[in-house]
Tab-separated table of C-alpha atoms in Angstrom:
chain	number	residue	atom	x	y	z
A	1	UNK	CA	123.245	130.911	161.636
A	2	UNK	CA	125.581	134.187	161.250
A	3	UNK	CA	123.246	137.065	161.579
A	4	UNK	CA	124.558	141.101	162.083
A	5	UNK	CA	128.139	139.351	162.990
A	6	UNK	CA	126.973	137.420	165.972
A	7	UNK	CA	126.494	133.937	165.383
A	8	UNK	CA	123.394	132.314	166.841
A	9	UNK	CA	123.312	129.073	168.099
A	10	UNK	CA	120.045	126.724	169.062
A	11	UNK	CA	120.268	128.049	172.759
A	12	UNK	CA	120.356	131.602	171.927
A	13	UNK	CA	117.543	131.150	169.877
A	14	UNK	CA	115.158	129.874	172.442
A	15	UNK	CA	116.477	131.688	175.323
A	16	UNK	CA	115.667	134.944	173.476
A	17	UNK	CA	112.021	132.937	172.103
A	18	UNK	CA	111.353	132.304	175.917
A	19	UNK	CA	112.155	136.254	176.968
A	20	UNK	CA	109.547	137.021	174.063
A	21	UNK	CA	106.962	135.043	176.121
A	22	UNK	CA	106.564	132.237	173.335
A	23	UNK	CA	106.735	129.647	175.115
A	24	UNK	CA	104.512	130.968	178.136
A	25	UNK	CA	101.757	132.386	176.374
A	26	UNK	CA	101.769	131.130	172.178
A	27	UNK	CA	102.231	127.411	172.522
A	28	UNK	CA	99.867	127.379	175.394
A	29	UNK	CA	97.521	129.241	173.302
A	30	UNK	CA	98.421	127.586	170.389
A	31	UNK	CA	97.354	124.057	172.072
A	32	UNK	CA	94.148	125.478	173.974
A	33	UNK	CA	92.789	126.531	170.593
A	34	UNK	CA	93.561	123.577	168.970
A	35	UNK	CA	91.921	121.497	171.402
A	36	UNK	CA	88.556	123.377	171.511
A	37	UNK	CA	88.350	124.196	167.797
A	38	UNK	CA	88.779	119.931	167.206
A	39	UNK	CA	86.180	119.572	169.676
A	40	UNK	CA	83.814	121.981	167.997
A	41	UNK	CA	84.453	120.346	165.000
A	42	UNK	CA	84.194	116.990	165.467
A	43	UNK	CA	81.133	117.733	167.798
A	44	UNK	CA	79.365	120.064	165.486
A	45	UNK	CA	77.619	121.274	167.823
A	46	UNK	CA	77.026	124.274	165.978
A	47	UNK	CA	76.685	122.617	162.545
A	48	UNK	CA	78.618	121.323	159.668
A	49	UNK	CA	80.152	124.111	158.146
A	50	UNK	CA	80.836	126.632	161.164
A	51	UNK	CA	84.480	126.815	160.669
A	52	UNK	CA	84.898	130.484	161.204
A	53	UNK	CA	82.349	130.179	164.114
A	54	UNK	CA	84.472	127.534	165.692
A	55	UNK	CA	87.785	129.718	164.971
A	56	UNK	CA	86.130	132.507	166.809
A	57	UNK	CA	85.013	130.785	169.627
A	58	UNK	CA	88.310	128.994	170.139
A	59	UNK	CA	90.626	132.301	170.067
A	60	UNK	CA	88.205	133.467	172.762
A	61	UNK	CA	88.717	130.841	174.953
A	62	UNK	CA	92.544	130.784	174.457
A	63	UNK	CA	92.675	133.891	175.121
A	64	UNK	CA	90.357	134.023	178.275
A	65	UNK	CA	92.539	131.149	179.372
A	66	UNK	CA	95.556	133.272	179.355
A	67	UNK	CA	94.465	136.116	181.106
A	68	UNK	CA	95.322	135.371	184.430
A	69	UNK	CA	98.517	133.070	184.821
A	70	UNK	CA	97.185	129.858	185.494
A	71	UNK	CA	97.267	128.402	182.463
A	72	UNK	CA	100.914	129.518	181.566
A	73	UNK	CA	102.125	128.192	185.309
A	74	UNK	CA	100.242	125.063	184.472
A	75	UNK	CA	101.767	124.362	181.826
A	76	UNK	CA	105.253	125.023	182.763
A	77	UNK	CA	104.896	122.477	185.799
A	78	UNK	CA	103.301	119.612	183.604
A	79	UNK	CA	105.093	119.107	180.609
A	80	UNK	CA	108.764	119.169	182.231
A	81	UNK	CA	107.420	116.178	184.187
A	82	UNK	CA	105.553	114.940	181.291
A	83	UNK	CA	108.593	114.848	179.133
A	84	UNK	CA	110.630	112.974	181.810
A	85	UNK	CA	108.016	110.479	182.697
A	86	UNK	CA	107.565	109.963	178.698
A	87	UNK	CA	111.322	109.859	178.485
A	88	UNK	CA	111.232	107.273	181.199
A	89	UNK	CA	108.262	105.154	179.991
């Protein structure tokens, strides 16, 4: 991709995506709320049709989850190994 002159290549791209903090704060947040809004659903513990209930309740957690830096170091320690020991299995 050729943008302002510079040509960009796959490494540029997420070098600059990991400076922006994507991949320590959005995919972890991404995947926390994912996680708790399908449990919420598939529980129902607040009903059938809670959807925007469950959405709510789901951003909050992600978010509480990435207030301190546990989650993000977490996350940066397990799926490295993950991916090897996948890669390896």
């Amino acid at each position: 991709m050729v943008y302002g002159g510079y040509a960009w290549s796959i490494t540029d791209i997420l070098n600059l995506w990991a400076e922006m903090g994507v991949f320590s704060y959005v995919i972890p947040f991404l995947l926390i709320f994912a996680v708790v809004f399908a449990i919420l659903k598939k529980t129902e513990i607040l009903g059938k049709d809670n959807n925007a209930i469950n959405a709510i309740i789901a951003i909050s957690i992600g978010l509480l989850a990435l207030l301190n830096d546990y989650v993000p170091v977490f996350f940066e320690n397990i799926f490295p190994k993950f991916g090897i020991g996948l890669s390896v299995f």
